[in-house]
């Protein structure tokens, strides 16, 4: 059994990750919050035996095998490297860090320590995206030429904090949502992005110069181009992903979500065919892969290297939106 410590008493851990850890055979034994009262209340509410207030306490706990990091983005690099050096396996929220060099340092620290580092890109665990990846790999749409991602949503009030007003914490829609698009596209297409161009928008929710919506295009190594629309401000939009090839199209709806829902239609010369999806909890799928990797069986569904790629793509989109120019994407791995 993998024994977990939570670095950050977060909403996502409470709503999704604690349950996924337990469902896949792990146990959460400690939580770290710099606010002692918040940490104690969180531990009590979630059946966690111990709460601590410092990074040193949690990474130095011999009763912990792995940590889940879900603090604000600027804190990830110090916390992940400290955990790795202490011999703890690490599951880290995206983006891994605020710079590509920091994200690479996290990957190297985990390799040097011989521990697993994973990025919590949940969307690649969706049955819809796995079915699309398999269909493309099987040649069912011919050569992929273009893709479109619709990931404009409404950021619910209980999450409308640092994401909207703290640039220093890596707020804004690009580092929150566009990085998920980048990872999902890399996974589905089995292809890497090489260039980004984008326009961002301040639609009334973002503060302190942070964007709350963005549209743009990514160019991939294969020549495929992918359009994306991400937002915190779209109350009534649907999400979706489309991939169009020389012999067919894959059209997915309601799939850019934490829930195991949505549909995928294959449309080609023979008409339309809805793909069969084995819908399962996305986080449980991810945690099972992580636990297996800790046991020496395979690798996590999204590795640290995958997290470097999505961050590099997000930062290129940020830079393009700021400069109005196309920006090369370099993960440096």
Short mmCIF file of C-alpha atoms in Angstrom, two decimals:
data_model
loop_
_atom_site.label_atom_id
_atom_site.label_comp_id
_atom_site.label_asym_id
_atom_site.label_seq_id
_atom_site.Cartn_x
_atom_site.Cartn_y
_atom_site.Cartn_z
CA UNK A 1 0.00 0.00 0.00
CA UNK A 2 1.28 3.46 -0.92
CA UNK A 3 1.02 5.91 1.98
CA UNK A 4 0.38 9.48 0.88
CA UNK A 5 0.97 12.95 2.21
CA UNK A 6 -0.94 15.89 0.76
CA UNK A 7 1.07 19.06 0.22
CA UNK A 8 -1.78 21.55 0.14
CA UNK A 9 -5.23 21.25 1.69
CA UNK A 10 -6.89 21.80 -1.66
CA UNK A 11 -10.31 21.59 -3.23
CA UNK A 12 -9.14 19.21 -5.97
CA UNK A 13 -7.68 16.82 -3.41
CA UNK A 14 -10.92 16.86 -1.43
CA UNK A 15 -13.21 16.50 -4.45
CA UNK A 16 -11.22 14.04 -6.56
CA UNK A 17 -7.77 12.86 -5.54
CA UNK A 18 -8.27 11.58 -1.98
CA UNK A 19 -11.06 9.32 -3.18
CA UNK A 20 -8.98 8.12 -6.13
CA UNK A 21 -6.03 7.31 -3.87
CA UNK A 22 -8.26 5.23 -1.60
CA UNK A 23 -10.08 3.54 -4.49
CA UNK A 24 -6.78 2.31 -5.96
CA UNK A 25 -5.35 0.88 -2.75
CA UNK A 26 -3.51 3.87 -1.29
CA UNK A 27 -3.94 5.63 2.04
CA UNK A 28 -3.72 9.35 2.87
CA UNK A 29 -1.92 9.66 6.22
CA UNK A 30 -0.98 13.33 6.46
CA UNK A 31 -1.80 16.78 5.06
CA UNK A 32 0.34 19.91 5.07
CA UNK A 33 -1.17 23.38 5.31
CA UNK A 34 0.71 26.47 6.45
CA UNK A 35 -2.50 27.42 8.28
CA UNK A 36 -2.64 25.07 11.28
CA UNK A 37 -6.36 25.50 11.89
CA UNK A 38 -7.21 24.93 8.25
CA UNK A 39 -5.01 21.85 8.18
CA UNK A 40 -6.62 20.34 11.27
CA UNK A 41 -10.13 21.02 9.99
CA UNK A 42 -9.24 19.54 6.58
CA UNK A 43 -7.73 16.44 8.14
CA UNK A 44 -10.77 15.91 10.36
CA UNK A 45 -13.20 16.42 7.47
CA UNK A 46 -11.37 13.98 5.20
CA UNK A 47 -10.39 11.23 7.63
CA UNK A 48 -6.67 12.04 7.62
CA UNK A 49 -4.78 11.13 10.79
CA UNK A 50 -2.18 13.89 10.84
CA UNK A 51 -1.86 17.55 9.84
CA UNK A 52 1.43 19.47 9.73
CA UNK A 53 2.39 23.04 8.87
CA UNK A 54 5.79 22.76 7.20
CA UNK A 55 7.29 21.16 4.13
CA UNK A 56 10.10 19.70 6.24
CA UNK A 57 7.64 17.84 8.46
CA UNK A 58 5.80 16.15 5.63
CA UNK A 59 8.74 15.20 3.41
CA UNK A 60 10.69 14.08 6.47
CA UNK A 61 7.94 11.70 7.59
CA UNK A 62 9.18 8.12 7.27
CA UNK A 63 5.58 6.93 7.19
CA UNK A 64 4.95 8.59 3.82
CA UNK A 65 5.85 7.00 0.48
CA UNK A 66 4.42 9.59 -1.95
CA UNK A 67 3.15 13.16 -1.96
CA UNK A 68 0.45 14.89 -3.95
CA UNK A 69 1.26 18.56 -4.55
CA UNK A 70 -1.71 20.85 -5.19
CA UNK A 71 -0.49 24.16 -3.83
CA UNK A 72 -0.35 27.31 -5.97
CA UNK A 73 1.90 26.97 -8.98
CA UNK A 74 4.88 29.02 -7.83
CA UNK A 75 5.42 26.65 -4.88
CA UNK A 76 5.59 23.39 -6.83
CA UNK A 77 9.28 23.38 -7.73
CA UNK A 78 10.64 23.74 -4.18
CA UNK A 79 8.15 21.26 -2.79
CA UNK A 80 8.65 18.63 -5.48
CA UNK A 81 12.44 18.76 -5.34
CA UNK A 82 12.42 18.55 -1.53
CA UNK A 83 10.09 15.55 -1.68
CA UNK A 84 12.19 13.80 -4.31
CA UNK A 85 15.40 14.36 -2.35
CA UNK A 86 13.65 12.83 0.67
CA UNK A 87 12.87 9.73 -1.38
CA UNK A 88 9.16 10.41 -1.87
CA UNK A 89 7.36 9.73 -5.13
CA UNK A 90 5.60 12.83 -6.45
CA UNK A 91 2.29 13.48 -8.15
CA UNK A 92 2.18 17.19 -8.96
CA UNK A 93 -0.58 19.37 -10.28
CA UNK A 94 -0.13 21.20 -13.52
CA UNK A 95 1.61 23.34 -14.47
CA UNK A 96 4.66 21.77 -12.90
CA UNK A 97 6.28 25.16 -12.39
CA UNK A 98 6.36 28.72 -13.75
CA UNK A 99 9.46 28.26 -15.92
CA UNK A 100 10.59 25.42 -18.15
CA UNK A 101 13.97 25.34 -16.43
CA UNK A 102 12.30 24.79 -13.04
CA UNK A 103 10.11 22.03 -14.46
CA UNK A 104 13.18 20.34 -15.94
CA UNK A 105 14.90 20.61 -12.56
CA UNK A 106 11.97 18.72 -11.01
CA UNK A 107 12.33 15.94 -13.59
CA UNK A 108 16.08 15.68 -12.99
CA UNK A 109 15.65 15.66 -9.20
CA UNK A 110 13.22 12.75 -9.42
CA UNK A 111 15.52 10.81 -11.75
CA UNK A 112 18.52 11.43 -9.50
CA UNK A 113 16.53 10.21 -6.48
CA UNK A 114 15.07 7.20 -8.30
CA UNK A 115 11.47 8.21 -7.56
CA UNK A 116 8.40 8.51 -9.75
CA UNK A 117 7.36 12.02 -10.83
CA UNK A 118 3.96 12.38 -12.49
CA UNK A 119 1.91 15.35 -13.69
CA UNK A 120 -1.79 15.29 -12.83
CA UNK A 121 -3.04 15.73 -16.40
CA UNK A 122 -6.32 13.92 -15.83
CA UNK A 123 -7.77 14.37 -19.34
CA UNK A 124 -5.48 11.79 -20.96
CA UNK A 125 -7.18 9.26 -18.67
CA UNK A 126 -10.59 9.89 -20.25
CA UNK A 127 -12.10 7.02 -22.22
CA UNK A 128 -13.00 9.47 -24.98
CA UNK A 129 -9.43 10.63 -25.53
CA UNK A 130 -8.05 7.11 -25.34
CA UNK A 131 -10.56 5.96 -27.95
CA UNK A 132 -9.57 8.86 -30.20
CA UNK A 133 -5.87 8.07 -29.79
CA UNK A 134 -6.50 4.42 -30.67
CA UNK A 135 -8.62 5.32 -33.71
CA UNK A 136 -5.96 7.68 -35.05
CA UNK A 137 -3.18 5.14 -34.45
CA UNK A 138 -5.24 2.54 -36.32
CA UNK A 139 -5.47 4.86 -39.33
CA UNK A 140 -9.24 5.26 -39.13
CA UNK A 141 -9.14 8.95 -40.18
CA UNK A 142 -6.11 8.71 -42.45
CA UNK A 143 -3.44 11.35 -41.90
CA UNK A 144 -4.49 13.87 -39.22
CA UNK A 145 -4.41 17.40 -40.62
CA UNK A 146 -6.20 19.63 -38.14
CA UNK A 147 -7.69 19.67 -34.66
CA UNK A 148 -9.97 21.96 -32.66
CA UNK A 149 -10.31 22.16 -28.89
CA UNK A 150 -13.26 23.84 -27.16
CA UNK A 151 -12.36 24.30 -23.52
CA UNK A 152 -14.17 27.50 -22.63
CA UNK A 153 -15.96 27.05 -19.31
CA UNK A 154 -17.13 29.11 -16.34
CA UNK A 155 -14.81 29.15 -13.35
CA UNK A 156 -17.09 28.40 -10.37
CA UNK A 157 -17.17 30.89 -7.51
CA UNK A 158 -15.39 28.59 -5.02
CA UNK A 159 -12.37 28.50 -7.37
CA UNK A 160 -12.35 32.22 -8.18
CA UNK A 161 -9.33 33.07 -6.06
CA UNK A 162 -5.67 33.19 -7.04
CA UNK A 163 -6.39 32.00 -10.59
CA UNK A 164 -7.93 35.40 -11.31
CA UNK A 165 -5.77 37.86 -9.38
CA UNK A 166 -2.30 36.52 -8.65
CA UNK A 167 0.15 36.65 -11.56
CA UNK A 168 2.96 35.70 -9.16
CA UNK A 169 1.20 32.40 -8.44
CA UNK A 170 0.83 31.54 -12.11
CA UNK A 171 -2.81 32.56 -12.39
CA UNK A 172 -4.75 33.08 -15.62
CA UNK A 173 -6.55 30.75 -17.98
CA UNK A 174 -3.52 29.76 -20.05
CA UNK A 175 -1.53 28.08 -17.28
CA UNK A 176 -4.75 26.62 -15.87
CA UNK A 177 -6.55 25.31 -18.95
CA UNK A 178 -4.42 25.70 -22.10
CA UNK A 179 -1.79 23.39 -20.59
CA UNK A 180 -4.49 20.70 -20.41
CA UNK A 181 -5.29 21.24 -24.09
CA UNK A 182 -1.62 20.88 -24.96
CA UNK A 183 -1.28 17.63 -23.06
CA UNK A 184 -4.51 16.19 -24.43
CA UNK A 185 -3.51 16.99 -28.00
CA UNK A 186 -0.03 15.51 -27.51
CA UNK A 187 -1.60 12.35 -26.12
CA UNK A 188 -4.36 11.95 -28.70
CA UNK A 189 -2.19 12.81 -31.70
CA UNK A 190 1.07 11.22 -30.50
CA UNK A 191 2.71 14.39 -31.78
CA UNK A 192 4.54 17.36 -30.26
CA UNK A 193 3.74 21.07 -30.72
CA UNK A 194 6.48 23.27 -32.17
CA UNK A 195 4.92 26.73 -32.50
CA UNK A 196 2.12 28.80 -30.97
CA UNK A 197 0.29 31.97 -31.85
CA UNK A 198 -2.50 33.38 -29.72
CA UNK A 199 -4.63 36.30 -28.58
CA UNK A 200 -5.73 36.61 -24.97
CA UNK A 201 -8.73 38.45 -23.58
CA UNK A 202 -9.68 40.22 -20.36
CA UNK A 203 -13.42 39.58 -20.18
CA UNK A 204 -14.07 41.03 -16.74
CA UNK A 205 -13.06 38.20 -14.39
CA UNK A 206 -9.27 38.37 -14.57
CA UNK A 207 -7.54 41.00 -12.44
CA UNK A 208 -3.98 42.32 -12.08
CA UNK A 209 -3.37 41.93 -15.81
CA UNK A 210 -4.34 38.25 -15.94
CA UNK A 211 -6.18 36.87 -18.96
CA UNK A 212 -9.49 35.05 -18.49
CA UNK A 213 -9.81 33.80 -22.08
CA UNK A 214 -7.54 32.93 -24.98
CA UNK A 215 -7.78 31.76 -28.57
CA UNK A 216 -4.91 30.49 -30.61
CA UNK A 217 -3.33 27.94 -32.91
CA UNK A 218 -0.61 25.36 -32.32
CA UNK A 219 1.49 23.87 -35.10
CA UNK A 220 2.76 20.32 -34.55
CA UNK A 221 5.85 18.49 -35.84
CA UNK A 222 3.75 16.55 -38.34
CA UNK A 223 2.41 19.78 -39.85
CA UNK A 224 -1.00 19.44 -38.18
CA UNK A 225 -2.51 22.70 -36.93
CA UNK A 226 -4.75 22.83 -33.85
CA UNK A 227 -7.11 25.63 -32.88
CA UNK A 228 -8.02 26.19 -29.21
CA UNK A 229 -10.43 28.35 -27.22
CA UNK A 230 -10.05 28.44 -23.45
CA UNK A 231 -11.95 30.62 -21.02
CA UNK A 232 -13.12 31.10 -17.44
CA UNK A 233 -15.98 33.31 -18.66
CA UNK A 234 -18.21 31.05 -20.80
CA UNK A 235 -21.23 30.10 -18.67
CA UNK A 236 -23.17 28.23 -21.36
CA UNK A 237 -20.57 26.65 -23.66
CA UNK A 238 -20.02 22.96 -24.37
CA UNK A 239 -16.55 21.48 -24.44
CA UNK A 240 -15.19 19.30 -27.19
CA UNK A 241 -12.31 18.06 -29.28
CA UNK A 242 -12.23 17.39 -33.02
CA UNK A 243 -9.52 15.81 -35.15
CA UNK A 244 -9.88 15.96 -38.92
CA UNK A 245 -7.88 13.71 -41.24
CA UNK A 246 -7.62 12.84 -44.91
CA UNK A 247 -10.08 9.93 -44.58
CA UNK A 248 -12.35 10.92 -41.71
CA UNK A 249 -13.07 13.05 -38.66
CA UNK A 250 -13.35 12.33 -34.96
CA UNK A 251 -15.85 14.57 -33.20
CA UNK A 252 -15.98 14.47 -29.41
CA UNK A 253 -18.39 16.44 -27.23
CA UNK A 254 -18.44 17.18 -23.49
CA UNK A 255 -15.04 15.57 -23.04
CA UNK A 256 -12.82 18.35 -21.66
CA UNK A 257 -14.04 17.70 -18.14
CA UNK A 258 -13.15 15.97 -14.89
CA UNK A 259 -16.17 13.70 -15.20
CA UNK A 260 -16.25 10.36 -17.11
CA UNK A 261 -18.80 11.58 -19.64
CA UNK A 262 -19.04 12.60 -23.29
CA UNK A 263 -19.17 10.96 -26.70
CA UNK A 264 -16.96 10.41 -29.74
CA UNK A 265 -18.29 10.06 -33.28
CA UNK A 266 -16.21 8.81 -36.21
CA UNK A 267 -17.45 10.38 -39.45
CA UNK A 268 -16.14 9.14 -42.79
CA UNK A 269 -17.30 7.97 -46.23
CA UNK A 270 -19.36 5.24 -44.58
CA UNK A 271 -21.34 7.69 -42.47
CA UNK A 272 -21.26 8.21 -38.72
CA UNK A 273 -20.30 5.68 -36.07
CA UNK A 274 -20.24 6.39 -32.34
CA UNK A 275 -17.22 4.86 -30.66
CA UNK A 276 -17.78 2.62 -27.65
CA UNK A 277 -16.31 4.19 -24.52
CA UNK A 278 -15.36 2.36 -21.35
CA UNK A 279 -16.13 5.26 -19.04
CA UNK A 280 -14.23 5.25 -15.75
CA UNK A 281 -13.23 7.77 -13.11
CA UNK A 282 -10.34 9.71 -14.67
CA UNK A 283 -8.48 10.24 -11.42
CA UNK A 284 -8.77 6.60 -10.39
CA UNK A 285 -7.28 5.61 -13.76
CA UNK A 286 -4.41 8.03 -13.16
CA UNK A 287 -3.80 6.95 -9.58
CA UNK A 288 -3.83 3.27 -10.55
CA UNK A 289 -1.13 3.97 -13.12
CA UNK A 290 0.84 5.93 -10.52
CA UNK A 291 0.60 3.16 -7.93
CA UNK A 292 1.67 0.64 -10.57
CA UNK A 293 4.66 2.82 -11.49
CA UNK A 294 5.69 3.05 -7.82
CA UNK A 295 5.56 -0.75 -7.76
CA UNK A 296 7.85 -0.89 -10.79
CA UNK A 297 5.14 -1.75 -13.30
CA UNK A 298 5.01 0.73 -16.17
CA UNK A 299 4.93 4.49 -15.91
CA UNK A 300 2.38 7.09 -14.79
CA UNK A 301 -0.20 8.16 -17.33
CA UNK A 302 1.40 11.62 -17.54
CA UNK A 303 5.09 11.77 -16.69
CA UNK A 304 7.18 14.70 -15.55
CA UNK A 305 8.40 15.05 -19.11
CA UNK A 306 4.78 15.37 -20.26
CA UNK A 307 4.38 18.15 -17.71
CA UNK A 308 7.42 19.96 -19.11
CA UNK A 309 5.89 19.82 -22.59
CA UNK A 310 2.53 21.22 -21.51
CA UNK A 311 4.20 24.02 -19.53
CA UNK A 312 6.48 24.92 -22.43
CA UNK A 313 3.42 25.11 -24.68
CA UNK A 314 1.49 27.24 -22.20
CA UNK A 315 4.37 29.66 -21.75
CA UNK A 316 4.73 29.98 -25.52
CA UNK A 317 1.02 30.87 -25.71
CA UNK A 318 1.49 33.46 -22.94
CA UNK A 319 4.42 35.00 -24.80
CA UNK A 320 2.62 35.01 -28.14
CA UNK A 321 -0.42 36.72 -26.64
CA UNK A 322 1.84 39.36 -25.12
CA UNK A 323 3.94 40.01 -28.23
CA UNK A 324 1.50 39.33 -31.06
CA UNK A 325 4.06 37.05 -32.70
CA UNK A 326 4.39 33.32 -33.25
CA UNK A 327 6.57 31.68 -30.61
CA UNK A 328 8.59 28.48 -30.87
CA UNK A 329 7.84 25.77 -28.31
CA UNK A 330 10.93 24.21 -26.75
CA UNK A 331 10.65 21.66 -23.98
CA UNK A 332 14.38 21.02 -24.02
CA UNK A 333 14.09 17.35 -23.12
#
